[in-house]
mmCIF file with all atom_site columns, C-alpha atoms in Angstrom:
data_model
loop_
_atom_site.group_PDB
_atom_site.id
_atom_site.type_symbol
_atom_site.label_atom_id
_atom_site.label_alt_id
_atom_site.label_comp_id
_atom_site.label_asym_id
_atom_site.label_entity_id
_atom_site.label_seq_id
_atom_site.pdbx_PDB_ins_code
_atom_site.Cartn_x
_atom_site.Cartn_y
_atom_site.Cartn_z
_atom_site.occupancy
_atom_site.B_iso_or_equiv
_atom_site.pdbx_formal_charge
_atom_site.auth_seq_id
_atom_site.auth_comp_id
_atom_site.auth_asym_id
_atom_site.auth_atom_id
_atom_site.pdbx_PDB_model_num
ATOM 1  C CA . ALA A 1 1  ? -4.142  -6.528  5.310   1.00 71.00 ? 26 ALA A CA 1
ATOM 2  C CA . LEU A 1 2  ? -3.605  -4.617  2.327   1.00 76.00 ? 27 LEU A CA 1
ATOM 3  C CA . TYR A 1 3  ? -2.236  -1.105  1.910   1.00 79.00 ? 28 TYR A CA 1
ATOM 4  C CA . LEU A 1 4  ? -5.049  0.690   -0.114  1.00 81.00 ? 29 LEU A CA 1
ATOM 5  C CA . VAL A 1 5  ? -3.046  3.607   -2.031  1.00 83.00 ? 30 VAL A CA 1
ATOM 6  C CA . CYS A 1 6  ? -5.438  4.987   -4.180  1.00 85.00 ? 31 CYS A CA 1
ATOM 7  C CA . ALA A 1 7  ? -8.289  4.695   -6.387  1.00 86.00 ? 32 ALA A CA 1
ATOM 8  C CA . GLN A 1 8  ? -8.717  4.766   -10.211 1.00 90.00 ? 33 GLN A CA 1
ATOM 9  C CA . GLY A 1 9  ? -12.056 4.658   -11.265 1.00 92.00 ? 34 GLY A CA 1
ATOM 10 C CA . GLN A 1 10 ? -13.765 1.562   -9.430  1.00 93.00 ? 35 GLN A CA 1
ATOM 11 C CA . ASP A 1 11 ? -10.431 0.115   -8.825  1.00 93.00 ? 36 ASP A CA 1
ATOM 12 C CA . ILE A 1 12 ? -8.470  0.296   -5.710  1.00 90.00 ? 37 ILE A CA 1
ATOM 13 C CA . ILE A 1 13 ? -4.702  0.351   -5.987  1.00 89.00 ? 38 ILE A CA 1
ATOM 14 C CA . PHE A 1 14 ? -2.848  -1.672  -3.102  1.00 86.00 ? 39 PHE A CA 1
ATOM 15 C CA . LEU A 1 15 ? 0.380   -2.965  -1.822  1.00 81.00 ? 40 LEU A CA 1
ATOM 16 C CA . ASP A 1 16 ? 0.370   -6.330  -0.330  1.00 77.00 ? 41 ASP A CA 1
ATOM 17 C CA . PRO A 1 17 ? 2.772   -6.841  2.426   1.00 72.00 ? 42 PRO A CA 1
ATOM 18 C CA . HIS A 1 18 ? 2.784   -10.508 2.566   1.00 70.00 ? 43 HIS A CA 1
ATOM 19 C CA . LEU A 1 19 ? 4.977   -11.614 0.277   1.00 68.00 ? 44 LEU A CA 1
ATOM 20 C CA . VAL A 1 20 ? 7.485   -13.410 2.401   1.00 73.00 ? 45 VAL A CA 1
ATOM 21 C CA . GLN A 1 21 ? 10.998  -13.929 1.137   1.00 71.00 ? 46 GLN A CA 1
ATOM 22 C CA . PRO A 1 22 ? 14.616  -14.530 2.599   1.00 74.00 ? 47 PRO A CA 1
ATOM 23 C CA . ALA A 1 23 ? 16.234  -11.841 4.416   1.00 75.00 ? 48 ALA A CA 1
ATOM 24 C CA . ILE A 1 24 ? 19.662  -10.484 3.084   1.00 74.00 ? 49 ILE A CA 1
ATOM 25 C CA . ASN A 1 25 ? 22.215  -11.850 5.263   1.00 76.00 ? 50 ASN A CA 1
ATOM 26 C CA . ASN A 1 26 ? 25.043  -9.702  4.688   1.00 77.00 ? 51 ASN A CA 1
ATOM 27 C CA . GLU A 1 27 ? 26.058  -6.398  3.249   1.00 76.00 ? 52 GLU A CA 1
ATOM 28 C CA . GLU A 1 28 ? 27.658  -7.908  0.086   1.00 75.00 ? 53 GLU A CA 1
ATOM 29 C CA . GLU A 1 29 ? 24.143  -9.134  -1.043  1.00 73.00 ? 54 GLU A CA 1
ATOM 30 C CA . LEU A 1 30 ? 22.917  -5.659  -0.393  1.00 71.00 ? 55 LEU A CA 1
ATOM 31 C CA . VAL A 1 31 ? 25.359  -4.185  -2.429  1.00 73.00 ? 56 VAL A CA 1
ATOM 32 C CA . ASN A 1 32 ? 25.278  -6.790  -5.247  1.00 75.00 ? 57 ASN A CA 1
ATOM 33 C CA . GLY A 1 33 ? 21.521  -5.993  -5.632  1.00 70.00 ? 58 GLY A CA 1
ATOM 34 C CA . GLY A 1 34 ? 19.578  -8.474  -3.041  1.00 66.00 ? 59 GLY A CA 1
ATOM 35 C CA . HIS A 1 35 ? 17.392  -5.735  -2.307  1.00 65.00 ? 60 HIS A CA 1
ATOM 36 C CA . TYR A 1 36 ? 15.850  -5.093  -5.815  1.00 67.00 ? 61 TYR A CA 1
ATOM 37 C CA . SER A 1 37 ? 13.536  -7.883  -4.982  1.00 66.00 ? 62 SER A CA 1
ATOM 38 C CA . TYR A 1 38 ? 11.952  -6.001  -2.182  1.00 66.00 ? 63 TYR A CA 1
ATOM 39 C CA . HIS A 1 39 ? 10.354  -3.453  -4.740  1.00 66.00 ? 64 HIS A CA 1
ATOM 40 C CA . CYS A 1 40 ? 7.823   -3.716  -6.811  1.00 67.00 ? 65 CYS A CA 1
ATOM 41 C CA . ASN A 1 41 ? 7.866   -3.345  -10.806 1.00 69.00 ? 66 ASN A CA 1
ATOM 42 C CA . SER A 1 42 ? 3.814   -3.082  -11.357 1.00 72.00 ? 67 SER A CA 1
ATOM 43 C CA . THR A 1 43 ? 0.926   -2.116  -9.257  1.00 76.00 ? 68 THR A CA 1
ATOM 44 C CA . LYS A 1 44 ? -1.900  -4.259  -7.968  1.00 87.00 ? 69 LYS A CA 1
ATOM 45 C CA . LYS A 1 45 ? -5.605  -3.249  -8.395  1.00 90.00 ? 70 LYS A CA 1
ATOM 46 C CA . ILE A 1 46 ? -8.639  -4.768  -7.362  1.00 89.00 ? 71 ILE A CA 1
ATOM 47 C CA . ASN A 1 47 ? -12.211 -3.478  -8.392  1.00 91.00 ? 72 ASN A CA 1
ATOM 48 C CA . VAL A 1 48 ? -14.161 -2.236  -5.575  1.00 87.00 ? 73 VAL A CA 1
ATOM 49 C CA . SER A 1 49 ? -16.931 -4.834  -5.842  1.00 89.00 ? 74 SER A CA 1
ATOM 50 C CA . LYS A 1 50 ? -14.378 -7.718  -4.965  1.00 88.00 ? 75 LYS A CA 1
ATOM 51 C CA . ILE A 1 51 ? -13.438 -6.158  -1.891  1.00 82.00 ? 76 ILE A CA 1
ATOM 52 C CA . ASP A 1 52 ? -14.641 -8.240  1.255   1.00 80.00 ? 77 ASP A CA 1
ATOM 53 C CA . THR A 1 53 ? -17.268 -6.384  2.868   1.00 76.00 ? 78 THR A CA 1
ATOM 54 C CA . CYS A 1 54 ? -15.725 -7.038  6.572   1.00 81.00 ? 79 CYS A CA 1
ATOM 55 C CA . ILE A 1 55 ? -12.587 -4.846  5.627   1.00 74.00 ? 80 ILE A CA 1
ATOM 56 C CA . ALA A 1 56 ? -11.602 -2.351  8.145   1.00 71.00 ? 81 ALA A CA 1
ATOM 57 C CA . PHE A 1 57 ? -10.228 1.007   6.834   1.00 75.00 ? 82 PHE A CA 1
ATOM 58 C CA . THR A 1 58 ? -7.850  3.403   8.463   1.00 77.00 ? 83 THR A CA 1
ATOM 59 C CA . PHE A 1 59 ? -7.092  7.010   7.201   1.00 81.00 ? 84 PHE A CA 1
ATOM 60 C CA . LEU A 1 60 ? -3.968  9.116   7.718   1.00 81.00 ? 85 LEU A CA 1
ATOM 61 C CA . ILE A 1 61 ? -5.331  12.535  9.131   1.00 88.00 ? 86 ILE A CA 1
ATOM 62 C CA . ILE A 1 62 ? -2.206  14.927  9.406   1.00 90.00 ? 87 ILE A CA 1
ATOM 63 C CA . ASP A 1 63 ? -3.706  18.000  10.431  1.00 92.00 ? 88 ASP A CA 1
ATOM 64 C CA . ASN A 1 64 ? -6.935  19.967  10.879  1.00 93.00 ? 89 ASN A CA 1
ATOM 65 C CA . GLU A 1 65 ? -7.096  20.696  7.183   1.00 93.00 ? 90 GLU A CA 1
ATOM 66 C CA . ASP A 1 66 ? -6.946  17.111  6.264   1.00 91.00 ? 91 ASP A CA 1
ATOM 67 C CA . PHE A 1 67 ? -9.325  16.541  8.597   1.00 92.00 ? 92 PHE A CA 1
ATOM 68 C CA . ILE A 1 68 ? -11.717 19.284  7.015   1.00 92.00 ? 93 ILE A CA 1
ATOM 69 C CA . ARG A 1 69 ? -11.157 17.640  3.724   1.00 89.00 ? 94 ARG A CA 1
ATOM 70 C CA . PHE A 1 70 ? -11.875 14.055  5.260   1.00 89.00 ? 95 PHE A CA 1
ATOM 71 C CA . LYS A 1 71 ? -15.301 15.303  6.335   1.00 89.00 ? 96 LYS A CA 1
ATOM 72 C CA . GLN A 1 72 ? -16.188 16.563  3.077   1.00 87.00 ? 97 GLN A CA 1
ATOM 73 C CA . PHE A 1 73 ? -16.450 12.940  1.714   1.00 77.00 ? 98 PHE A CA 1
#
């Protein structure tokens, strides 16, 4: 799964939660900056034409106003 964040022209900007890395083992590692590798320094994007056609989309609709705006698409 990819988390599709937004669109920019024909590109979709996304987050990929599949980057596996070792866990931070103790508070000292956390304090000394071990958590920095869990943040992205750049965005990833993919062209709409390259997305697999079997992809499933989920939409976050918080309230009725969001739903009304969603229906307008």
